[in-house]
Coordinates of N, CA, C and O and ligand atoms in Angstrom, one line a residue:
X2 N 44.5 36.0 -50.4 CA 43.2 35.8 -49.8 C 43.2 34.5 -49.0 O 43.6 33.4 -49.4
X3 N 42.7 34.7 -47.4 CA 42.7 33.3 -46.9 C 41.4 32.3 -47.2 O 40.3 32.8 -46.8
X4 N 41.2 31.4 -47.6 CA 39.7 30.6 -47.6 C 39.3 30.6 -45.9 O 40.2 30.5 -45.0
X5 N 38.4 30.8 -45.8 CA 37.2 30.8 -44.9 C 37.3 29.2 -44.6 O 36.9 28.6 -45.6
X6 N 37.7 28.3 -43.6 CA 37.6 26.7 -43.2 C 36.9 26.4 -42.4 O 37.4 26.4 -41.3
X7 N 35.8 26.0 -42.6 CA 34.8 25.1 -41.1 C 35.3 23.8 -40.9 O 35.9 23.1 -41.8
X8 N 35.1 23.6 -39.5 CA 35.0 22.5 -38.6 C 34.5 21.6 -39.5 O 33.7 21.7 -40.5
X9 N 35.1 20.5 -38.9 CA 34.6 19.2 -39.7 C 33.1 19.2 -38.9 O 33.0 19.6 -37.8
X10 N 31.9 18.6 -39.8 CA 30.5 18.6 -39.5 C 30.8 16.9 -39.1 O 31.7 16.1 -39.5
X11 N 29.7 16.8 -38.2 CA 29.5 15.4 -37.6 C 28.5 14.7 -39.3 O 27.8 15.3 -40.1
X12 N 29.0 13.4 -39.3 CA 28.3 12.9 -40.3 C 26.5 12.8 -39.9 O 25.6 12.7 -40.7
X13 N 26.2 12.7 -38.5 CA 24.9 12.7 -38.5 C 24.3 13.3 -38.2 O 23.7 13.2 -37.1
X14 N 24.3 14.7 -39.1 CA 23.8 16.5 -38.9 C 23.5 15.9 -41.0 O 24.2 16.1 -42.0
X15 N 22.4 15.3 -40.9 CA 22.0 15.1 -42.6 C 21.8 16.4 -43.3 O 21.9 16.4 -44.5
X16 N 21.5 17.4 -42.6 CA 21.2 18.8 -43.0 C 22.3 19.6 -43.7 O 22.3 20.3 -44.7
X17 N 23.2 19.1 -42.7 CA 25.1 19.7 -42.7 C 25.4 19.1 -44.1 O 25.9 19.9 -44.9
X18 N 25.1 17.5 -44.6 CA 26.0 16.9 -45.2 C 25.4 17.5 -46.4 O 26.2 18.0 -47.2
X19 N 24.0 17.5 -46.6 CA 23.0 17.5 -47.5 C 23.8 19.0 -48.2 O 24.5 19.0 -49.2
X20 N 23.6 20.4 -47.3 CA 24.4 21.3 -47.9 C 26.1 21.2 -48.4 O 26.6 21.8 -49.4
X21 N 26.9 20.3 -47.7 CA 28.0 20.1 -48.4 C 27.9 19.5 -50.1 O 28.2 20.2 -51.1
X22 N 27.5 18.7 -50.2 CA 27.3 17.8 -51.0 C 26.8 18.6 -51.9 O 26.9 18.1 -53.0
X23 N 26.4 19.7 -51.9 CA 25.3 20.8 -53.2 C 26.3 22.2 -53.3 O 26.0 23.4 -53.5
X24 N 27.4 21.5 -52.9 CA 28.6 22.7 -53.3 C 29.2 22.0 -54.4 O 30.0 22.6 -55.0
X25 N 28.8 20.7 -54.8 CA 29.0 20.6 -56.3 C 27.8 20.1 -57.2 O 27.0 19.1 -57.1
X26 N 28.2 21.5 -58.3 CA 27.4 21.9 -59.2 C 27.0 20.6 -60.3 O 27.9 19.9 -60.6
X27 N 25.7 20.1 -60.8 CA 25.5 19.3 -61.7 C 24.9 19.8 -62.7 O 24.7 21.0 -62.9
X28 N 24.4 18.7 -63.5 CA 23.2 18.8 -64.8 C 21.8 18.6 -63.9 O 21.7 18.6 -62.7
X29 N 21.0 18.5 -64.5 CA 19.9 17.6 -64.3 C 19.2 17.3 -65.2 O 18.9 18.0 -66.2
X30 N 18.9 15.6 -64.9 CA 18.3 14.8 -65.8 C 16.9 14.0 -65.5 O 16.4 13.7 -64.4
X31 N 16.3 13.8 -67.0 CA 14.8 13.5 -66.0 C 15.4 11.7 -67.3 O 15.7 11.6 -68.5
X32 N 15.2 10.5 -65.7 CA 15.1 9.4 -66.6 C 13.5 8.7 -66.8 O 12.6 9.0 -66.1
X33 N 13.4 7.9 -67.7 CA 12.1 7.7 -68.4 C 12.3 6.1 -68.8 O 13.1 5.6 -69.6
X34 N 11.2 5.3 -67.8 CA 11.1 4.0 -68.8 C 9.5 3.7 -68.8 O 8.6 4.5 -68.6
X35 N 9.2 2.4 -68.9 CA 8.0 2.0 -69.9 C 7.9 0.5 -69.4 O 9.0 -0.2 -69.2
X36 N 6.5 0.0 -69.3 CA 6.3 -1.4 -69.1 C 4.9 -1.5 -69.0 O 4.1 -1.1 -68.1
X37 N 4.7 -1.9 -70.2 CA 3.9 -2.0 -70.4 C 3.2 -0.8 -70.5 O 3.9 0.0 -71.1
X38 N 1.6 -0.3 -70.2 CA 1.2 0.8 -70.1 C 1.5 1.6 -69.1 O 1.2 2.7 -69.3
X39 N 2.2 1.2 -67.9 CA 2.9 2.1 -66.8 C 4.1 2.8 -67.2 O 5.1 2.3 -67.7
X40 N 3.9 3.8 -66.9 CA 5.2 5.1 -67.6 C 5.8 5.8 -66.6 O 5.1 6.7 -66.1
X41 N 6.9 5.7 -66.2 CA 7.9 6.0 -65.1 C 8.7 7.1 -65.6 O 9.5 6.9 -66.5
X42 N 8.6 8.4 -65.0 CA 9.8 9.3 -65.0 C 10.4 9.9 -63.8 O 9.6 10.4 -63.1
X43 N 11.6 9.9 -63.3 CA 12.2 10.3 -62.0 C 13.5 11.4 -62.9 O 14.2 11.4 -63.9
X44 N 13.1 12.4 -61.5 CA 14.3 14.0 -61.9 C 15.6 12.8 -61.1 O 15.6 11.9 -60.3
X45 N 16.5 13.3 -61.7 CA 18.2 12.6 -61.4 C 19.6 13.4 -61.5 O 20.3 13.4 -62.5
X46 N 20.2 14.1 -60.4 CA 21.4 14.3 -61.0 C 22.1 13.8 -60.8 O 23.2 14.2 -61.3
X47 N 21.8 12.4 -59.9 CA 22.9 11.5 -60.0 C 23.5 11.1 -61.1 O 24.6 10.6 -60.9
X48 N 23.0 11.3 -62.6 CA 23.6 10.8 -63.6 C 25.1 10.9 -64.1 O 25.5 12.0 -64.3
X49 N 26.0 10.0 -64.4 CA 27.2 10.2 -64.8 C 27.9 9.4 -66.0 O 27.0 8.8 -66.6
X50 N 29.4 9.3 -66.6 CA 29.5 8.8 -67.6 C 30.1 8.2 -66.8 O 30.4 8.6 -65.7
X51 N 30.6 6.6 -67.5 CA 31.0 5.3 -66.7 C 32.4 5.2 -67.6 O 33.5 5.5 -67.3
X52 N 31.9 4.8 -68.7 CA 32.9 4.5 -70.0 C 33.0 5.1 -71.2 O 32.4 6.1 -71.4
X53 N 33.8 4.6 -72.3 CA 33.5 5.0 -73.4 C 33.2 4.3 -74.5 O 32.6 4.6 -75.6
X54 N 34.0 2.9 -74.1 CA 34.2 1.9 -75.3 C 33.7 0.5 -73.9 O 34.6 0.1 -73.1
X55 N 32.6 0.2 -73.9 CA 31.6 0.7 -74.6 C 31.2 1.6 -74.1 O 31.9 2.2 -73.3
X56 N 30.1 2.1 -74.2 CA 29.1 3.4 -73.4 C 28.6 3.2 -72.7 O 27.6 2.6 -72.9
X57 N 29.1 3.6 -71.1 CA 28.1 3.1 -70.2 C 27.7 4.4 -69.4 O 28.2 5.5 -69.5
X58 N 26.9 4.1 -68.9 CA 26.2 5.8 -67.8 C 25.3 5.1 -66.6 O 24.5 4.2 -66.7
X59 N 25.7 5.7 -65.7 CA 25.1 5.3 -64.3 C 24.1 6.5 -64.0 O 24.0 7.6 -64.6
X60 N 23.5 6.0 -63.1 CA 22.4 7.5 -62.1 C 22.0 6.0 -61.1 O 22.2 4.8 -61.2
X61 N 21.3 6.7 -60.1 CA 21.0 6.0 -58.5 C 19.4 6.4 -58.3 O 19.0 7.5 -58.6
X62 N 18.8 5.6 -57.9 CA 17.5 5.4 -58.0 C 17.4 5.4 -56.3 O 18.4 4.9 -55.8
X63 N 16.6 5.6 -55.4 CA 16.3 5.7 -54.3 C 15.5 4.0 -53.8 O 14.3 3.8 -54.0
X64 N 16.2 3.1 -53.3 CA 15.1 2.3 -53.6 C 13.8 1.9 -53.1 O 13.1 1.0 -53.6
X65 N 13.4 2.7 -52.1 CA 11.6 2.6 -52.1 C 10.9 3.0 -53.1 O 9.8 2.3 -53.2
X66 N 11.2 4.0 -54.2 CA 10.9 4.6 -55.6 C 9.9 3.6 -55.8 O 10.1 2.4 -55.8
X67 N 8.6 4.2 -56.0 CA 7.6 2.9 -56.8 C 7.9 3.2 -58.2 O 7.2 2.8 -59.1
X68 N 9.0 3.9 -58.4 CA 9.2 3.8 -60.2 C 10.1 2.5 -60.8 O 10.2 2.1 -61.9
X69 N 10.9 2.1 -59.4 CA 12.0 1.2 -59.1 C 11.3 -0.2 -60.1 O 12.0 -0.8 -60.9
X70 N 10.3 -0.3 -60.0 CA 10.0 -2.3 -60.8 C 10.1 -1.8 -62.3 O 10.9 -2.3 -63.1
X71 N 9.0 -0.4 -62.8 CA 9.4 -0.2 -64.2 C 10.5 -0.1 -64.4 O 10.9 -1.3 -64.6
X72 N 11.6 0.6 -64.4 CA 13.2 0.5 -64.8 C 13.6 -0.4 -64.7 O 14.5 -0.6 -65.5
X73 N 13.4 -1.7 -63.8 CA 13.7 -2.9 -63.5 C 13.2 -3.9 -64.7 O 13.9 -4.7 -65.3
X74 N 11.5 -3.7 -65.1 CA 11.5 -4.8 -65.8 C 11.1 -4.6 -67.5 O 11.0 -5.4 -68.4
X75 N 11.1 -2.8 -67.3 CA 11.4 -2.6 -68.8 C 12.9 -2.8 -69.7 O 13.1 -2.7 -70.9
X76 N 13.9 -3.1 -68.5 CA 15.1 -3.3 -69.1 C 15.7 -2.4 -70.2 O 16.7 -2.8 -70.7
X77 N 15.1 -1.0 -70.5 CA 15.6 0.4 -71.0 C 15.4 1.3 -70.4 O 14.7 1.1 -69.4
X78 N 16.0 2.9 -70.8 CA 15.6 3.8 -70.1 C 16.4 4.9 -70.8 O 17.6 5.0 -71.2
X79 N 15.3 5.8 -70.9 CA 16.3 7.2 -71.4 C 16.2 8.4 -70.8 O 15.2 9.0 -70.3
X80 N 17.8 8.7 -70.9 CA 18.1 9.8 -70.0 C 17.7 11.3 -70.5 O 17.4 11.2 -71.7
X81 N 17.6 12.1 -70.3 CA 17.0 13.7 -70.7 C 17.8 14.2 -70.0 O 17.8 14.0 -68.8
X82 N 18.7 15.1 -70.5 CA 19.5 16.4 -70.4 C 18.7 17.2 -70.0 O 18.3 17.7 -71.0
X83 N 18.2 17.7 -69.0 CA 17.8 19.0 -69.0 C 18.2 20.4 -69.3 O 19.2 20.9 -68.7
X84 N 17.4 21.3 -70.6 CA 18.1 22.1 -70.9 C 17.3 23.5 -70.1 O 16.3 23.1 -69.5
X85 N 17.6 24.5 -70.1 CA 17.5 25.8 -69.1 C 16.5 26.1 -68.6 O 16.3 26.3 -67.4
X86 N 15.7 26.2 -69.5 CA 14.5 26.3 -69.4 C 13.1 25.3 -68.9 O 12.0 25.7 -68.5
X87 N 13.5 24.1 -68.9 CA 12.8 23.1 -68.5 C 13.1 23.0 -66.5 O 13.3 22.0 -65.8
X88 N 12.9 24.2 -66.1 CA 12.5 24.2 -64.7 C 11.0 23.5 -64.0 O 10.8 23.0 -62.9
X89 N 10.3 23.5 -65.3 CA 8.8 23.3 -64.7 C 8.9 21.5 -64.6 O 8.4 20.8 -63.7
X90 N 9.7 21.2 -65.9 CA 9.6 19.4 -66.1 C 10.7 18.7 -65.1 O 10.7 17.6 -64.7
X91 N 11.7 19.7 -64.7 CA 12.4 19.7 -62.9 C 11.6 19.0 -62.3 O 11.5 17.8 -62.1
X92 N 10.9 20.1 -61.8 CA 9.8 19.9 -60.5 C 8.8 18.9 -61.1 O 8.5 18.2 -60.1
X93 N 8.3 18.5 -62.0 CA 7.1 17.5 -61.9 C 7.6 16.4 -62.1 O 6.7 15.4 -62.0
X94 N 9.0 16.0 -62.4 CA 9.3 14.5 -61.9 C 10.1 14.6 -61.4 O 11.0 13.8 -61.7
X95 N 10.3 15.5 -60.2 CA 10.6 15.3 -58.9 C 9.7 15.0 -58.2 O 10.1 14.3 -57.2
X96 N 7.9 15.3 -58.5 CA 6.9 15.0 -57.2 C 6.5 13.5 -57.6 O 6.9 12.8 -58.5
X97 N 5.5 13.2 -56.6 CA 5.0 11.8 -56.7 C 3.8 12.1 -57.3 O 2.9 12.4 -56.5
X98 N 3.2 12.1 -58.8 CA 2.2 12.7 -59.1 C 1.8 10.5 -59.7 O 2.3 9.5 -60.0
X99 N -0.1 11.4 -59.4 CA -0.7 9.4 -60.8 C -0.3 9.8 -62.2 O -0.2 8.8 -62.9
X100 N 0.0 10.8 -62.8 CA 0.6 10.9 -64.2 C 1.2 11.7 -64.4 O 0.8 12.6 -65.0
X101 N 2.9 11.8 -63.9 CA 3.5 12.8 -64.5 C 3.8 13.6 -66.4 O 4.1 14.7 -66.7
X102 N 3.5 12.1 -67.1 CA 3.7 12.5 -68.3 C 1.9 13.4 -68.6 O 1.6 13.5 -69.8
X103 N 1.1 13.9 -67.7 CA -0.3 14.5 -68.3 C 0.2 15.7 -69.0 O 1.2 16.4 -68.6
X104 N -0.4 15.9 -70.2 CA 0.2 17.0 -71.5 C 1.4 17.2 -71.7 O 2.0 18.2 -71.9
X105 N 1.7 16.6 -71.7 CA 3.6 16.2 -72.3 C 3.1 15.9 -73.3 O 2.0 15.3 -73.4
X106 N 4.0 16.5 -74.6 CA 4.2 15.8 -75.7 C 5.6 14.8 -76.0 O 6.8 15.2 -76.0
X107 N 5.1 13.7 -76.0 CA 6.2 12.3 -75.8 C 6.4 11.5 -77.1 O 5.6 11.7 -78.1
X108 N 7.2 10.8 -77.1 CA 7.2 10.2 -78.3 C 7.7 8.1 -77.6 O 8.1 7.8 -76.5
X109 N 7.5 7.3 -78.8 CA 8.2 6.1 -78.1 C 9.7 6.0 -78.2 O 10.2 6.2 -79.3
X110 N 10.4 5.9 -77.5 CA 12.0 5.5 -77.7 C 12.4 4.0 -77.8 O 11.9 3.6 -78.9
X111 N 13.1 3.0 -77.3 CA 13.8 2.0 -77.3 C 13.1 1.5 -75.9 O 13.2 2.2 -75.0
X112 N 12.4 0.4 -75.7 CA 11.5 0.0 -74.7 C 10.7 0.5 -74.4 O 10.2 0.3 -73.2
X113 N 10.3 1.1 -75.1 CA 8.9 1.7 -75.2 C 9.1 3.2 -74.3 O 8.1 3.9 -74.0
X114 N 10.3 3.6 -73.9 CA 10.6 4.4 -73.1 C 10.5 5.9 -73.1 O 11.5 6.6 -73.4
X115 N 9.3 6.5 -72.7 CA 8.8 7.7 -73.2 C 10.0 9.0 -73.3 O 10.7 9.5 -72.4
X116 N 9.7 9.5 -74.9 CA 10.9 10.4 -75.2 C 10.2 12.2 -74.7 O 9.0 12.5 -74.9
X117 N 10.9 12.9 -74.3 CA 10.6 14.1 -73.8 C 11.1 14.9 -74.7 O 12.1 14.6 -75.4
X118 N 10.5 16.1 -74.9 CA 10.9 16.8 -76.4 C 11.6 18.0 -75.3 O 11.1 18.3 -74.2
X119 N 12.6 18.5 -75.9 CA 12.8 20.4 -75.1 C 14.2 20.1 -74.5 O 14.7 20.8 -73.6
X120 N 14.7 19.0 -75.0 CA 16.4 18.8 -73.4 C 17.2 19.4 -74.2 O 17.0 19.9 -75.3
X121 N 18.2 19.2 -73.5 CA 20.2 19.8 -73.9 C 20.6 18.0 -74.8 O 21.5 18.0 -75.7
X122 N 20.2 17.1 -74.5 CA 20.8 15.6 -74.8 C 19.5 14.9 -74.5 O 18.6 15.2 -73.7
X123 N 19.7 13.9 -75.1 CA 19.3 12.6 -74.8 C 19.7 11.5 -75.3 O 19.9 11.4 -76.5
X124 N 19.8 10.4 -74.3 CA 20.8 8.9 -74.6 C 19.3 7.9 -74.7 O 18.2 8.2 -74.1
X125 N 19.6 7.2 -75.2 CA 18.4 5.9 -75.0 C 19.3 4.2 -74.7 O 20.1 3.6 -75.4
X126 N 18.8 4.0 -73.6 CA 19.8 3.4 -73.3 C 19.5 1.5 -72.8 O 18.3 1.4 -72.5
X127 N 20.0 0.4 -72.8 CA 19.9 -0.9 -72.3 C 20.4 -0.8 -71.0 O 21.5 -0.4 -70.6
X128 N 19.3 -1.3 -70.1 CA 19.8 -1.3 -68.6 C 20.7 -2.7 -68.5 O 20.1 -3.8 -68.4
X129 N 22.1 -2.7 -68.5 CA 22.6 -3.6 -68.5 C 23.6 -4.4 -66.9 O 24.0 -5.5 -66.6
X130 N 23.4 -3.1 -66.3 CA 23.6 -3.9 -64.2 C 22.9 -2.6 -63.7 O 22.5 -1.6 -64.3
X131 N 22.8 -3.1 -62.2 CA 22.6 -2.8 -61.2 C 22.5 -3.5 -60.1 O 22.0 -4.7 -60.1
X132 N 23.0 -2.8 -58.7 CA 22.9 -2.7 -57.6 C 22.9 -2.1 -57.0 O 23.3 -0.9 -57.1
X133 N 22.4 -2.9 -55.3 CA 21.5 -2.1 -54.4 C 22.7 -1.6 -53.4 O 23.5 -2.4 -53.0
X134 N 22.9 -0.4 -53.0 CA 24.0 0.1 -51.8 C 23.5 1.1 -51.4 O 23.2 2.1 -52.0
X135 N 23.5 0.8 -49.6 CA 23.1 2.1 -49.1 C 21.2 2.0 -49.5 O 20.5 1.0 -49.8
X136 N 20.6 3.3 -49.5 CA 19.5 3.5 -49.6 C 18.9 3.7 -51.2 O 17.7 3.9 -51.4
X137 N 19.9 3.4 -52.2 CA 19.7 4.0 -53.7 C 20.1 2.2 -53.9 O 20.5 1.3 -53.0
X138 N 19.9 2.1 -55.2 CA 20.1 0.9 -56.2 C 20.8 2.2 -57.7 O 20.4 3.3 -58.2
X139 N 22.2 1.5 -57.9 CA 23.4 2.0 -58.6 C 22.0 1.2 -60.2 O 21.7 0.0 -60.1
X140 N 21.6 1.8 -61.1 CA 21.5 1.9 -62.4 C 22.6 2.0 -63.3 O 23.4 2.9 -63.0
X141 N 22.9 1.1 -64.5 CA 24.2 1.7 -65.2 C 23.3 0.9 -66.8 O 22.6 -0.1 -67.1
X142 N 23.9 2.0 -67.6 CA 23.1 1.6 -68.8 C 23.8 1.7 -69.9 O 24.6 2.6 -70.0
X143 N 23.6 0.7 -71.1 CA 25.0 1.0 -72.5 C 23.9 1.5 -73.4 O 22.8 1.0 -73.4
X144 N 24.1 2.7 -74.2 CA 24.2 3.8 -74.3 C 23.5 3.1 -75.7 O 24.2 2.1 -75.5
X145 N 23.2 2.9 -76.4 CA 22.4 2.3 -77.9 C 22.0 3.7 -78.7 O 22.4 3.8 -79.9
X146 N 21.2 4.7 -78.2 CA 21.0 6.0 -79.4 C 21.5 6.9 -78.5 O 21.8 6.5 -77.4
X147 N 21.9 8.4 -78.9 CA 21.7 9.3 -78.9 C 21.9 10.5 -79.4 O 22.4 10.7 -80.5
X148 N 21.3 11.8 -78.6 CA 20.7 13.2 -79.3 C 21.8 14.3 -79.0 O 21.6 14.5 -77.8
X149 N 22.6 14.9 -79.4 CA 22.9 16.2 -79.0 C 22.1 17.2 -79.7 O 22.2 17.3 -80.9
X150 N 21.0 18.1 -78.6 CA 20.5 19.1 -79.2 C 20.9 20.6 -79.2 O 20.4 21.6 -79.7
X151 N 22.4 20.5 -78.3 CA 23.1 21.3 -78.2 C 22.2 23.0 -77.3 O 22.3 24.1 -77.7
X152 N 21.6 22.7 -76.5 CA 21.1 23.7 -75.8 C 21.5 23.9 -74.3 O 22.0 23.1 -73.6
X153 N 21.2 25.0 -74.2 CA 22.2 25.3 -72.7 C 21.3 24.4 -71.5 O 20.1 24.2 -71.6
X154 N 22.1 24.0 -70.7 CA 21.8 23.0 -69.5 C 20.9 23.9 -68.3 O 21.1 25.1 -68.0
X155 N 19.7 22.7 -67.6 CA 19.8 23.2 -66.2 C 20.6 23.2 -65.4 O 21.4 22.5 -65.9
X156 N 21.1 23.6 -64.2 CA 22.1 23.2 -63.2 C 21.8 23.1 -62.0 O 21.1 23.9 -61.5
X157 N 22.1 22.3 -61.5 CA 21.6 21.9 -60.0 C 22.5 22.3 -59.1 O 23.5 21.7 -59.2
X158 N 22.4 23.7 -57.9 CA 23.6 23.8 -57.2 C 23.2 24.6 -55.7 O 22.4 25.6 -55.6
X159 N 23.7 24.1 -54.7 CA 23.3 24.8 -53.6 C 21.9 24.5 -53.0 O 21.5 25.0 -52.0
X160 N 21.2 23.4 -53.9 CA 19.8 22.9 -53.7 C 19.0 24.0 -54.0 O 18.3 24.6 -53.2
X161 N 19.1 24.4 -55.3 CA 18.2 24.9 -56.2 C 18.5 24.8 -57.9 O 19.6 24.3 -58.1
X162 N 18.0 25.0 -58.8 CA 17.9 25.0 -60.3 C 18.5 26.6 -60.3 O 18.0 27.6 -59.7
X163 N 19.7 26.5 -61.1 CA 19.9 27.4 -61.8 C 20.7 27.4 -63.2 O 21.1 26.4 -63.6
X164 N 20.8 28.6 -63.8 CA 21.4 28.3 -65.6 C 22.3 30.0 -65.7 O 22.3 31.1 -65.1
X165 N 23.4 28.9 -66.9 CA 24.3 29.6 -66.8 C 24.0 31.3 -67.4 O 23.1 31.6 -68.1
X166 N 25.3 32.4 -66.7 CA 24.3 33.8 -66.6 C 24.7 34.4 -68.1 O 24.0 35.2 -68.7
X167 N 26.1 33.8 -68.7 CA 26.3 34.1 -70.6 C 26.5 32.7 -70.7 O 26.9 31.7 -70.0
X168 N 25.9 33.2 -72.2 CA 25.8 31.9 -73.2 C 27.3 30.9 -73.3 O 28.4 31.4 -73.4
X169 N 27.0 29.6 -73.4 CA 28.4 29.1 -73.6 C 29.0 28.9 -75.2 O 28.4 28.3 -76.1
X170 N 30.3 29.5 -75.2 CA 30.6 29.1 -76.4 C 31.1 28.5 -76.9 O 32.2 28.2 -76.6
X171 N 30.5 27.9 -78.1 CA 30.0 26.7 -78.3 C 31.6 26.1 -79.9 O 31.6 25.0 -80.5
Ligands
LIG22 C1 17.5 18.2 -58.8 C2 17.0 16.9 -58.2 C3 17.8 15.8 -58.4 C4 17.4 14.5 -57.9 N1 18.2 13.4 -58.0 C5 17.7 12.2 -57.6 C6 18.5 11.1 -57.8 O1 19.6 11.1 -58.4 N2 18.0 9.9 -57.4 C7 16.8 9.8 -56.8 O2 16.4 8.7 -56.4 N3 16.0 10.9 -56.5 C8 16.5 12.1 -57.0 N4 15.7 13.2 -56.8 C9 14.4 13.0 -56.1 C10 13.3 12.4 -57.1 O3 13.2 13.1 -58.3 C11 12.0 12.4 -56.4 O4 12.1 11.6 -55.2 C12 10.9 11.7 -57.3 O5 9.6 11.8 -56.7 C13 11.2 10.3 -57.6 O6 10.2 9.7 -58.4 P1 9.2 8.6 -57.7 O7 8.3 9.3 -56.8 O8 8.5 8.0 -58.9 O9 10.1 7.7 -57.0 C14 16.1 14.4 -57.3 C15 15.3 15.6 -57.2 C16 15.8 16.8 -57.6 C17 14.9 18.0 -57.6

């Protein structure tokens, strides 16, 4: 079988690169911190594993983000696995809403960092660096709790949510 090969795309066709870039498949994760009474959640599939010894995990924050000072000055943050079914908690911290946690049932984590009930995982984590490159600020966090709840993942691919079509075995 021959693969089908396009033309290299000009890098400033954002449309071109945007669909390349969503020919690989992710998780998605919704991160969560806390400062005070302000409660910050942003959808991420930037998220990735860094290390192991110790635990570190990165994701990239956009930096105009007005969620950008809470993660900044609550100095935690926990990450949420999205598991298959959580399409709807996708999309609402993806938008710019005044309260995305409204009827959520949440709990407190490690910095007061609101816990989301229903994921595949969750880490609770110490924002221990970051920096700013390009248009995002690089987040990287050591890893202090976490959850395996062992449930099937969202997947982010092609610039849409989708989940896998049989069960994985486990
Ligand atoms: C599947 C998916 C993945 C996303 N990944 C990121 C990401 O890694 N970093 C980011 O800054 N925005 C990402 N976004 C966009 C943010 O979720 C969106 O801009 C959100 O409104 C940010 O929250 P804020 O308005 O509090 O800044 C993603 C959106 C979707 C739907």
């Amino acid at each position: 079988m021959t693969a089908h090969v396009d033309a290299c795309a000009p890098l400033d066709d954002l449309t071109a690169y945007r669909h390349t870039l969503g020919a690989f498949p992710t998780g998605i994760t919704v991160m969560t911190a806390a400062d005070g009474e302000q409660r910050v959640g942003v959808t991420a599939n930037s998220f990735g594993s860094v290390s192991l010894e110790p635990p570190l995990i990165l994701w990239n924050l956009k930096t105009s983000s007005p969620s950008l000072p809470t993660f900044r000055n609550s100095g935690h943050f926990a990450v949420h696995v999205l598991a298959w079914h959580q399409e709807e908690i996708c999309r609402r911290f993806a938008t710019p809403l005044p309260d995305k946690f409204d009827g959520l049932e949440v709990s407190d984590g490690l910095g007061q960092a609101p816990l989301l009930e229903g994921c595949a995982a969750r880490l609770e984590c110490a924002l221990v660096h970051e920096f700013i490159t390009g248009d995002h600020v690089v987040l990287i966090g050591e890893v202090k709790r976490y959850q395996n709840l062992h449930r099937e993942p969202l997947i982010f691919f092609r610039g849409a949510t989708r989940w896998f079509d049989q069960p994985l075995v486990s």
